[in-house]
mmCIF file of C-alpha atoms in Angstrom:
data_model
loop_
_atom_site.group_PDB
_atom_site.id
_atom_site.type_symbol
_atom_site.label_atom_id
_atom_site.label_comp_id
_atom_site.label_asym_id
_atom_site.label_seq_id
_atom_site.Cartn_x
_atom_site.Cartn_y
_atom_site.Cartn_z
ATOM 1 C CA UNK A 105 0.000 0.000 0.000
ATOM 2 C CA UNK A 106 2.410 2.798 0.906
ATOM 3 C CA UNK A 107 4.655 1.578 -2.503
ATOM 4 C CA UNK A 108 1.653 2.316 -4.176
ATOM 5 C CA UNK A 109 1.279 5.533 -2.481
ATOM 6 C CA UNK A 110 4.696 6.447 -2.832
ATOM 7 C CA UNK A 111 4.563 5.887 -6.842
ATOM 8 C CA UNK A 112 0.954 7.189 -7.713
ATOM 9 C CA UNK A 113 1.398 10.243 -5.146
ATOM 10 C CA UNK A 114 5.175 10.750 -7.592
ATOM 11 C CA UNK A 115 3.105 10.263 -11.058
ATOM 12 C CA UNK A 116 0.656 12.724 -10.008
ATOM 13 C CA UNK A 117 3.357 15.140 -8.205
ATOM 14 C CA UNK A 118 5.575 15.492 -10.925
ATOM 15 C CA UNK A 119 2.953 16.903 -13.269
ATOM 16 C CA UNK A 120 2.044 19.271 -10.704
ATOM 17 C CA UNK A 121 5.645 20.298 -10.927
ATOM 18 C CA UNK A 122 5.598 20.323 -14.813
ATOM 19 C CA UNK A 123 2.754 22.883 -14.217
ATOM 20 C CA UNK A 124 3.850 24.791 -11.233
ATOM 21 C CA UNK A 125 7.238 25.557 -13.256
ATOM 22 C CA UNK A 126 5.337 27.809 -15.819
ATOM 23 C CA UNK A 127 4.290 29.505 -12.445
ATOM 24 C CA UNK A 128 7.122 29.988 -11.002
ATOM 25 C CA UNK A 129 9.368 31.468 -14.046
ATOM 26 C CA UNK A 130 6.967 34.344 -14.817
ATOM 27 C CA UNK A 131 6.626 35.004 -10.886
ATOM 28 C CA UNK A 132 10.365 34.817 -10.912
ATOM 29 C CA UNK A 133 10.922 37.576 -13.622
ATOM 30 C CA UNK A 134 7.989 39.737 -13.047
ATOM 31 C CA UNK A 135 6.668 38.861 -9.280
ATOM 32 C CA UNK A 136 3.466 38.355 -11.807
ATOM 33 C CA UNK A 137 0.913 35.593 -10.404
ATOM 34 C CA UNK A 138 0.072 34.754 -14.157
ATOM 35 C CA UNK A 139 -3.774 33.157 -13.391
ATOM 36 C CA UNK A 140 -3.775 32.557 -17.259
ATOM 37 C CA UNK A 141 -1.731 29.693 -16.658
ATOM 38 C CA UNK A 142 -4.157 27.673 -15.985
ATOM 39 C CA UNK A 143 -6.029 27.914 -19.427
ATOM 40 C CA UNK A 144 -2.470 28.146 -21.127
ATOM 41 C CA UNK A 145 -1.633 24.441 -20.023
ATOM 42 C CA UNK A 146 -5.338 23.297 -20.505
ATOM 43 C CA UNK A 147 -4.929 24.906 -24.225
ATOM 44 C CA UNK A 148 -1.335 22.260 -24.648
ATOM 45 C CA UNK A 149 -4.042 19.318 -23.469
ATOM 46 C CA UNK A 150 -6.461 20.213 -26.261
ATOM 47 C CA UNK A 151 -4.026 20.462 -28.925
ATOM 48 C CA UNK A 152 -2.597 17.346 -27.448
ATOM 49 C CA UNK A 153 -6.035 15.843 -28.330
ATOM 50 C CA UNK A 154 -6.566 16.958 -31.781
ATOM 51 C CA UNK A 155 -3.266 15.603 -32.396
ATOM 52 C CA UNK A 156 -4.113 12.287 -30.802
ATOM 53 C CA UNK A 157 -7.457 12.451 -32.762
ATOM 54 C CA UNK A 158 -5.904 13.357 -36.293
ATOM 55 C CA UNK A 159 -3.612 10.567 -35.963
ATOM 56 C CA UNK A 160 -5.388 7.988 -34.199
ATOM 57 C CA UNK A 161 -6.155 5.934 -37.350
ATOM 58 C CA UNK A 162 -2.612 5.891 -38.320
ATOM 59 C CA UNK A 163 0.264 3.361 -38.151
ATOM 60 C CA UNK A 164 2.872 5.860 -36.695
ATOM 61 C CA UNK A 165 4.365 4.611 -34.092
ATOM 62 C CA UNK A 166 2.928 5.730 -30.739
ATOM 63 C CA UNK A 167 5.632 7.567 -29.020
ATOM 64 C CA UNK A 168 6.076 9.598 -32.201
ATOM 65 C CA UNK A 169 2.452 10.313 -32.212
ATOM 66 C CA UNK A 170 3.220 11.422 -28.225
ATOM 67 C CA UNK A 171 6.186 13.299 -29.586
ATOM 68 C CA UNK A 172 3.694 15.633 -32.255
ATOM 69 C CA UNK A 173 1.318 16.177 -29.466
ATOM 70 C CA UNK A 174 3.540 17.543 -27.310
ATOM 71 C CA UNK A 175 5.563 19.804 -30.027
ATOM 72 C CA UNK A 176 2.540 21.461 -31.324
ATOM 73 C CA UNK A 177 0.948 21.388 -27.626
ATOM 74 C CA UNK A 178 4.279 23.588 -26.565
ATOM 75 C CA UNK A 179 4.470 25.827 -30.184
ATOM 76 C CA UNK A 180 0.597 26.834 -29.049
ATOM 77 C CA UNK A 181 0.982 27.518 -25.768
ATOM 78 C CA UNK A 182 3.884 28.963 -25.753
ATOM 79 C CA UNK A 183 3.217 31.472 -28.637
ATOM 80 C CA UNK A 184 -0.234 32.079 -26.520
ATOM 81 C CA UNK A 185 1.644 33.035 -23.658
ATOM 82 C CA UNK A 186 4.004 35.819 -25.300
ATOM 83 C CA UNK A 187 0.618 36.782 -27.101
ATOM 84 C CA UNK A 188 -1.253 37.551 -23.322
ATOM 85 C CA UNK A 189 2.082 38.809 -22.282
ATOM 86 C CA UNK A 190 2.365 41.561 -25.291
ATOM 87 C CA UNK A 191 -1.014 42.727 -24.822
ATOM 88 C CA UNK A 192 -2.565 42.376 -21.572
ATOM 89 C CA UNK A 193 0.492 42.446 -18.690
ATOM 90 C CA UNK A 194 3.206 44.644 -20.893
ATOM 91 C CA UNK A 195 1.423 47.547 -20.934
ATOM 92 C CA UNK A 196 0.854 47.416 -16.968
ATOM 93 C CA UNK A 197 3.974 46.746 -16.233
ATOM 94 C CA UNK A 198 4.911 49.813 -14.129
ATOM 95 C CA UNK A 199 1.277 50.017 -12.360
ATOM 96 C CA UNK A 200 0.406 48.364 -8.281
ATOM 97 C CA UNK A 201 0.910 44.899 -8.555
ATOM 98 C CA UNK A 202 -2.972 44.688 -7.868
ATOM 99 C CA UNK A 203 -3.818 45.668 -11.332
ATOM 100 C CA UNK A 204 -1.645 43.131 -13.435
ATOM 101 C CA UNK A 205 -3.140 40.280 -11.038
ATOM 102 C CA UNK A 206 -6.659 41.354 -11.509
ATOM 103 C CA UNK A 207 -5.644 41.559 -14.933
ATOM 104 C CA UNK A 208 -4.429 38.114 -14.898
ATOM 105 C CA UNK A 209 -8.141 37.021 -13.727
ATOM 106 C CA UNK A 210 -9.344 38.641 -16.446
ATOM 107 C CA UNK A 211 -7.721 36.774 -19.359
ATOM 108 C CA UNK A 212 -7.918 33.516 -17.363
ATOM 109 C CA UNK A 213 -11.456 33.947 -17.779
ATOM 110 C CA UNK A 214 -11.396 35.516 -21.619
ATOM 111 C CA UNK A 215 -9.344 32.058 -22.513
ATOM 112 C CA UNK A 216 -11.586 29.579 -20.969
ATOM 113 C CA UNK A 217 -14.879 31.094 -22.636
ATOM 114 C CA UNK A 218 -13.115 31.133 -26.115
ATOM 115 C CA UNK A 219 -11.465 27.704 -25.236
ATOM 116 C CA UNK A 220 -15.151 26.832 -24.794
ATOM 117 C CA UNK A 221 -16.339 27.963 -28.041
ATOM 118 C CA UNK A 222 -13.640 26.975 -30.221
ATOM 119 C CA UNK A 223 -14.570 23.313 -28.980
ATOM 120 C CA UNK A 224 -18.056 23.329 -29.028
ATOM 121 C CA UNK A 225 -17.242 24.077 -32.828
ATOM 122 C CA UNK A 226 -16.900 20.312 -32.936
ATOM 123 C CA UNK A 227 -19.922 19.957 -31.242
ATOM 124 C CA UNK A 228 -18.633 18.745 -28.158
ATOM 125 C CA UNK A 229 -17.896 19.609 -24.391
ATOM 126 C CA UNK A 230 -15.865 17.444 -23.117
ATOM 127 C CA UNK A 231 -13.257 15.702 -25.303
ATOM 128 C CA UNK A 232 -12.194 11.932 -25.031
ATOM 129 C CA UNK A 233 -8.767 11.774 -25.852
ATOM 130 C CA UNK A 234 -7.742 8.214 -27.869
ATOM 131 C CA UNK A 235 -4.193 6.959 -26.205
ATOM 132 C CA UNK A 236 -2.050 5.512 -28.941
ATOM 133 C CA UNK A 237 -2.337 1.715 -28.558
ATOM 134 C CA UNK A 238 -0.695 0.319 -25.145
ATOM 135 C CA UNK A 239 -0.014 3.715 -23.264
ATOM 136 C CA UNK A 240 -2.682 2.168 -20.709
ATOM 137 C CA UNK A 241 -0.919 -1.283 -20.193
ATOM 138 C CA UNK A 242 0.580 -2.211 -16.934
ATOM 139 C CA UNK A 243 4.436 -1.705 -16.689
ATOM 140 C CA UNK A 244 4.865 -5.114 -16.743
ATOM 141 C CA UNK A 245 3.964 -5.445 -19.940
ATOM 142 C CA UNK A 246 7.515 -3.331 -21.125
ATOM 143 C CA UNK A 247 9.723 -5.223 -18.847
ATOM 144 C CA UNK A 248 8.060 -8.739 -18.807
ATOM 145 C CA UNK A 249 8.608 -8.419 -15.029
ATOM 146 C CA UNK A 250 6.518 -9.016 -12.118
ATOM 147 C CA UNK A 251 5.805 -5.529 -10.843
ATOM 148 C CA UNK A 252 1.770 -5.699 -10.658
ATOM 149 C CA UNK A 253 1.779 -4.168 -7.012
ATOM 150 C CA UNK A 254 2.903 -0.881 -8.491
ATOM 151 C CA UNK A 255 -0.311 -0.648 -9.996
ATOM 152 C CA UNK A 256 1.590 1.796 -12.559
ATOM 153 C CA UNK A 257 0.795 2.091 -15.853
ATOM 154 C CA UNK A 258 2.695 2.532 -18.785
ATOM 155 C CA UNK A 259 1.451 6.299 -19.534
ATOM 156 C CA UNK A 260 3.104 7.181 -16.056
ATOM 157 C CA UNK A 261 5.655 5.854 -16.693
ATOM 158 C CA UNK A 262 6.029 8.041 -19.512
ATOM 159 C CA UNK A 263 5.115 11.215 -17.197
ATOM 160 C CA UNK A 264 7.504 10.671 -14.765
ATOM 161 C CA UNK A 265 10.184 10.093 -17.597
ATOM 162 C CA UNK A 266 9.459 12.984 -19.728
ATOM 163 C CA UNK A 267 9.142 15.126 -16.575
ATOM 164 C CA UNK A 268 12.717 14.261 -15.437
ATOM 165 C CA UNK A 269 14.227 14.716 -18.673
ATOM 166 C CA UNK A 270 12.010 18.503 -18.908
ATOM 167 C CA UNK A 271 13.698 19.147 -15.438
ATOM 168 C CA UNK A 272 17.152 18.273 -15.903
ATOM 169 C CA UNK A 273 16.569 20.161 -19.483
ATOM 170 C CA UNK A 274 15.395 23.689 -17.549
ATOM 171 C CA UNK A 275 18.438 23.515 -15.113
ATOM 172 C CA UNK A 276 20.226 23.482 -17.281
ATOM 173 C CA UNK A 277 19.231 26.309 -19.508
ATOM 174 C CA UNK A 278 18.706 28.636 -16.228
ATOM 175 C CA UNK A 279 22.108 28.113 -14.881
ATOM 176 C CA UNK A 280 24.581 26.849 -17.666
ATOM 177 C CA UNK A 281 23.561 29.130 -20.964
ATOM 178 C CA UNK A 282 23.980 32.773 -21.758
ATOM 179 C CA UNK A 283 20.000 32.889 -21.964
ATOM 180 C CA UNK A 284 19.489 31.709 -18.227
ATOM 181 C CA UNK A 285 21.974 33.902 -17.233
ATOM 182 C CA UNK A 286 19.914 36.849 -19.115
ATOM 183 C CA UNK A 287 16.468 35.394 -17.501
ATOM 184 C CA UNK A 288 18.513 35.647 -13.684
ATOM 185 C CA UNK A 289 19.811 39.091 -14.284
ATOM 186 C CA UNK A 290 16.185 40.252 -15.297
ATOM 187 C CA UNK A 291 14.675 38.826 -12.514
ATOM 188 C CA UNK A 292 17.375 40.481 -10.164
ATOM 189 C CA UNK A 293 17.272 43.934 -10.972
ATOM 190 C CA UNK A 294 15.552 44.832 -14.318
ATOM 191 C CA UNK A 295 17.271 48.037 -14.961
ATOM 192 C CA UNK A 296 20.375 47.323 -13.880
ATOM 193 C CA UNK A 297 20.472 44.420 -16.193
ATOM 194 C CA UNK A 298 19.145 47.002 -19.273
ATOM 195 C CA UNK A 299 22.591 49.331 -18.583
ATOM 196 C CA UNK A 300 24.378 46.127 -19.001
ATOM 197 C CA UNK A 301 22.883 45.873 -22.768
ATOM 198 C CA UNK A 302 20.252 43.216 -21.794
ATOM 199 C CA UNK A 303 17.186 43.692 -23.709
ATOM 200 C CA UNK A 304 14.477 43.279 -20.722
ATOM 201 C CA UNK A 305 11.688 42.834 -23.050
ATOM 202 C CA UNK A 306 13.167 40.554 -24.872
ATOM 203 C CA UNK A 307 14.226 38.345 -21.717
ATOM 204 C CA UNK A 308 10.469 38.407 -20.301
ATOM 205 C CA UNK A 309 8.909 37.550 -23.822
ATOM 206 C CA UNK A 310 11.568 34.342 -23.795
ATOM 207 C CA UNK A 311 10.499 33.445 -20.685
ATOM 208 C CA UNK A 312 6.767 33.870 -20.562
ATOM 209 C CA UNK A 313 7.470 31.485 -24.414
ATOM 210 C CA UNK A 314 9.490 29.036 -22.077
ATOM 211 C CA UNK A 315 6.882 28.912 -19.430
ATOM 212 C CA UNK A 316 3.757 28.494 -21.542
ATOM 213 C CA UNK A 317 5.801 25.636 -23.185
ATOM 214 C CA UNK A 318 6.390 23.819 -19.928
ATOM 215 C CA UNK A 319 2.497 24.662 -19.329
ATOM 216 C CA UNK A 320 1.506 22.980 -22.812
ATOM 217 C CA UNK A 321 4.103 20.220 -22.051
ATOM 218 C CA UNK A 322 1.684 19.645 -18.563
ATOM 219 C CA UNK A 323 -1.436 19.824 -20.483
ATOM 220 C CA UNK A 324 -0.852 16.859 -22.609
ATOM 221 C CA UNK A 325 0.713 14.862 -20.193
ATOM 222 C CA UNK A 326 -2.594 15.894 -18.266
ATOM 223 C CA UNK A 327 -4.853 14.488 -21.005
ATOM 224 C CA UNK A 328 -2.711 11.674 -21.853
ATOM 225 C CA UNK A 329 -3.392 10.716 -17.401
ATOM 226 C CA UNK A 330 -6.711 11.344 -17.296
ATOM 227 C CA UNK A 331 -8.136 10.727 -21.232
ATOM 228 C CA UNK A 332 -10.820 13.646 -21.146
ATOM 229 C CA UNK A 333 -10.926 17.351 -20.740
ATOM 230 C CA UNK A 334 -12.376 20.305 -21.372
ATOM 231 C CA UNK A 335 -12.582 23.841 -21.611
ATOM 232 C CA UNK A 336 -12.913 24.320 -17.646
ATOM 233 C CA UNK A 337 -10.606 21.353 -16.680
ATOM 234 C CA UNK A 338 -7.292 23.964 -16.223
ATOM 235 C CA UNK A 339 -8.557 25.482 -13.345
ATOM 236 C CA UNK A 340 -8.447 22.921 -10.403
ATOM 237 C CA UNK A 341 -4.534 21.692 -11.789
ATOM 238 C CA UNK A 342 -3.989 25.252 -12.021
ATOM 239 C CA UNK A 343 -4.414 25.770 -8.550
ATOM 240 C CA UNK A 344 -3.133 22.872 -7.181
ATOM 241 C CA UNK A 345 0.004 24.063 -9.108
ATOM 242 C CA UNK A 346 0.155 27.099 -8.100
ATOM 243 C CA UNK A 347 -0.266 25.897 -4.810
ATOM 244 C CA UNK A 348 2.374 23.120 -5.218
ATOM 245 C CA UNK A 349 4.721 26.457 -6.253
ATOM 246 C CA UNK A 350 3.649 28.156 -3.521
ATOM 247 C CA UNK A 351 4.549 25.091 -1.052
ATOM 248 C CA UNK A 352 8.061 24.779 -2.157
ATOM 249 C CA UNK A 353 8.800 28.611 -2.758
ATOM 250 C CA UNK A 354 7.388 30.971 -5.226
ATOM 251 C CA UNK A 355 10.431 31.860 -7.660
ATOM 252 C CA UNK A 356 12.092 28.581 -6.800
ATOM 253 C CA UNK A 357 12.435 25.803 -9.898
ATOM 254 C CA UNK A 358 13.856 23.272 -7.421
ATOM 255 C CA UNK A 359 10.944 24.733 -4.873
ATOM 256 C CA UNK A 360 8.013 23.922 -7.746
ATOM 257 C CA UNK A 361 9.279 20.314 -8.250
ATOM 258 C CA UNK A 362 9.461 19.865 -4.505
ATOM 259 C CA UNK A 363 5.889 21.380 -4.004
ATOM 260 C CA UNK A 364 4.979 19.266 -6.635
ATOM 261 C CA UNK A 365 5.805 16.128 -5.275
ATOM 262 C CA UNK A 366 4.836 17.054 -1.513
ATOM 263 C CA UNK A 367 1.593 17.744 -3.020
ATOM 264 C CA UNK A 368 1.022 15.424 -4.719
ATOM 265 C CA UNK A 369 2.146 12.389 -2.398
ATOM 266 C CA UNK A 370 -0.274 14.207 0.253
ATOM 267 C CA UNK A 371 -3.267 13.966 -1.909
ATOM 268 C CA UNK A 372 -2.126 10.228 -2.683
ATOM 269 C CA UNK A 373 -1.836 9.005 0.911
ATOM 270 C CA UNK A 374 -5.491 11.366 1.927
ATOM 271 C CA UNK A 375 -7.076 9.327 -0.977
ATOM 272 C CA UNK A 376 -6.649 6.001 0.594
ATOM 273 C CA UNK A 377 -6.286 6.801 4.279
ATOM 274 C CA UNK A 378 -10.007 5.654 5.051
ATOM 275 C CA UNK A 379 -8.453 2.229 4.524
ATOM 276 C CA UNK A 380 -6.416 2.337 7.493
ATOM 277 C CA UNK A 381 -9.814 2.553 9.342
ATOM 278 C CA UNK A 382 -9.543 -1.251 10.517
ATOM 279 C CA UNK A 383 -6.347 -0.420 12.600
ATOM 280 C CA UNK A 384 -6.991 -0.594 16.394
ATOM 281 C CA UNK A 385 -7.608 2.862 17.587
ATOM 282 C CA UNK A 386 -7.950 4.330 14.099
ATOM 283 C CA UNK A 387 -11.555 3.922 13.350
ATOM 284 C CA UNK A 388 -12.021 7.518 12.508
ATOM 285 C CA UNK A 389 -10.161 7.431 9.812
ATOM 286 C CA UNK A 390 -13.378 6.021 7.893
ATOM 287 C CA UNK A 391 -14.708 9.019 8.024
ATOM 288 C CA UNK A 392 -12.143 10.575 5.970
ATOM 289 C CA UNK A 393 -13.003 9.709 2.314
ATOM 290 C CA UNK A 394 -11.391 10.471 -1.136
ATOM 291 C CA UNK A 395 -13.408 13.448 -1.367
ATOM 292 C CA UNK A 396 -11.625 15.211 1.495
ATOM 293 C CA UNK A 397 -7.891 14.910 -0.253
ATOM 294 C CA UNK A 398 -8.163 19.110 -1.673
ATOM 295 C CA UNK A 399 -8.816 19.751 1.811
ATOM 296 C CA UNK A 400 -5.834 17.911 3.738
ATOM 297 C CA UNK A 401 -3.611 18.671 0.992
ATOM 298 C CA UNK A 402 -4.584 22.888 1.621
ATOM 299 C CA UNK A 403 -4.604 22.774 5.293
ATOM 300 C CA UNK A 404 -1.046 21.157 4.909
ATOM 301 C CA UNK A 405 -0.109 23.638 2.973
ATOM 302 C CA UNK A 406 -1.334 26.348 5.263
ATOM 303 C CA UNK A 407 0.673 24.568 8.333
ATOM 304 C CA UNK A 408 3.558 24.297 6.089
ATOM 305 C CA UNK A 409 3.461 28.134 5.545
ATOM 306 C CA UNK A 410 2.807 28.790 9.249
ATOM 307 C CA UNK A 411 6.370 26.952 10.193
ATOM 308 C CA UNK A 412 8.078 28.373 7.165
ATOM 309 C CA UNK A 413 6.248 31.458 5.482
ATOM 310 C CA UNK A 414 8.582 31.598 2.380
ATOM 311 C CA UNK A 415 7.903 28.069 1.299
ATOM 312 C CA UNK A 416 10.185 25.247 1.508
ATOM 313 C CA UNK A 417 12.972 26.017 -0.334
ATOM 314 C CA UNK A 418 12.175 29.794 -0.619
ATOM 315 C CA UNK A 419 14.224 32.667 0.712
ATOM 316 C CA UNK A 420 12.663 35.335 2.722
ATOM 317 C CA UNK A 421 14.131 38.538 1.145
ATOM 318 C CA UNK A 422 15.030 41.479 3.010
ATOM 319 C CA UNK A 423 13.113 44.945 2.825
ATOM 320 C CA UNK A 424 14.846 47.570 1.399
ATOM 321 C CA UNK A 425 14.350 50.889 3.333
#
């Protein structure tokens, strides 16, 4: 049982981390809580489907049909996320920090309604998105090994994989390329970085395309897990993820994975606690169904923030006076 917990709570962790990341760069740059994230990532799932859908009839090998969903998926989102950038947060970039996140609210709302309409154009609300052929097999089936208690299929599998290489990938490119190094100077002091012949805009356009990547990355791994979605389904990953970013330090890419994974092993283990009910003593726990799991997970987060307001791995950063 607590194997099981330990690898479901990681499948569904790490693409709470995939989304948290696109979070967590744009905070990191602009101090921006980009809401619009939500439908950005839930805009990679659909494309994700259509690609699934267009293909589905094909030979093509699956993980190259995988592989077309997620490149278009990330070209989409991406490009959708410099688009909101360019016209809705650019042009408030000097005002209170309230306006750009009511702003933010705004367009999250704008891009779910036309989500909506540009899929009930196929006459449809919520979309059923066709796996290439043995995605849902047990692991067992790629190893020929005896691994049934994991109760892990071969579509996590895939998640967790892709998810590790995406992480190792954005290290990488933040900390060991001229463009990362750009992307930290930004998000340390703005104009400083501009006298040093930095081109700010520039920087905050690459990184608002990076993070809605990494968002439309999420949403297909999303619908690839869970085989529907629709217009509305961004919202409760969205917060979750922004939560998860939250948990393990806004700003933070090693924070988001961690909040990721905390998160997500929490919900895991609340899912199935009830079933600890037939231990001596721990009869309540019956009471606590699968239901309950946004709850625990949010009130662990708020005791987590209690101990250590700046998140896990966040820094709490001095006041200048």
């Amino acid at each position: 049982m607590l194997l099981q917990v330990l690898v479901g709570g990681l499948s569904l962790g790490v693409l709470y981390a995939i989304i948290a990341l696109g979070y967590t760069m744009v905070y990191g740059v602009l101090q921006l809580i980009n809401f619009a994230h939500s439908e950005v990532f839930i805009a990679g799932g659909i494309v994700g489907f259509l690609v699934f859908d267009a293909v589905k009839a094909s030979s093509m090998n699956g993980y190259l049909k995988l592989l077309l969903a997620c490149i278009a998926a990330m070209a989409v989102s991406g490009l959708l996320n410099v688009i909101i950038e360019r016209l809705a947060y650019r042009p408030l970039r000097g005002a209170q920090r309230l306006v750009p996140l009511i702003t933010a609210i705004g367009v999250s709302l704008i891009l779910q309604d036309l989500l909506r309409f540009l899929v009930g154009l196929r006459g449809q609300f919520d979309l059923s998105v066709p796996l290439p052929q043995g995605f849902g097999n047990p692991i067992s089936s790629l190893f020929g090994l005896d691994i049934s208690l994991l109760n892990l299929q071969v579509k996590d599998l895939i998640l967790i994989v892709v998810a590790v290489v995406m992480l190792i990938g954005l290290n990488l490119l933040v900390n060991r390329t001229q463009l990362g190094r750009a992307i930290r100077a930004v998000a340390h002091d703005r104009q400083t970085s501009g006298l040093m012949g930095i081109d700010a805009n520039r920087i905050i356009s690459l990184t608002f395309l990076i993070g809605g990547a990494l968002g439309g990355l999420g949403g297909v791994m999303f619908a690839m897990k869970y085989q529907a979605l629709n217009a509305y389904s961004g919202t409760l990953p969205g917060i979750k993820a922004f939560t998860a970013a939250v948990l393990g330090g806004i700003g933070s890419i090693p924070g988001a994975v961690l909040g990721g994974l905390v998160l997500g092993w929490l919900e895991t283990l609340l899912g199935v606690i009830s079933l600890f009910s037939s231990v001596p003593g721990l009869h309540w726990l019956g009471a606590i169904k699968a239901e309950y799991k946004d709850l625990g997970a949010f009130l662990a987060l708020i005791l987590i923030l209690f101990l250590k307001p700046a998140g896990l791995l966040g820094r709490s950063a001095a006041e200048k006076v």
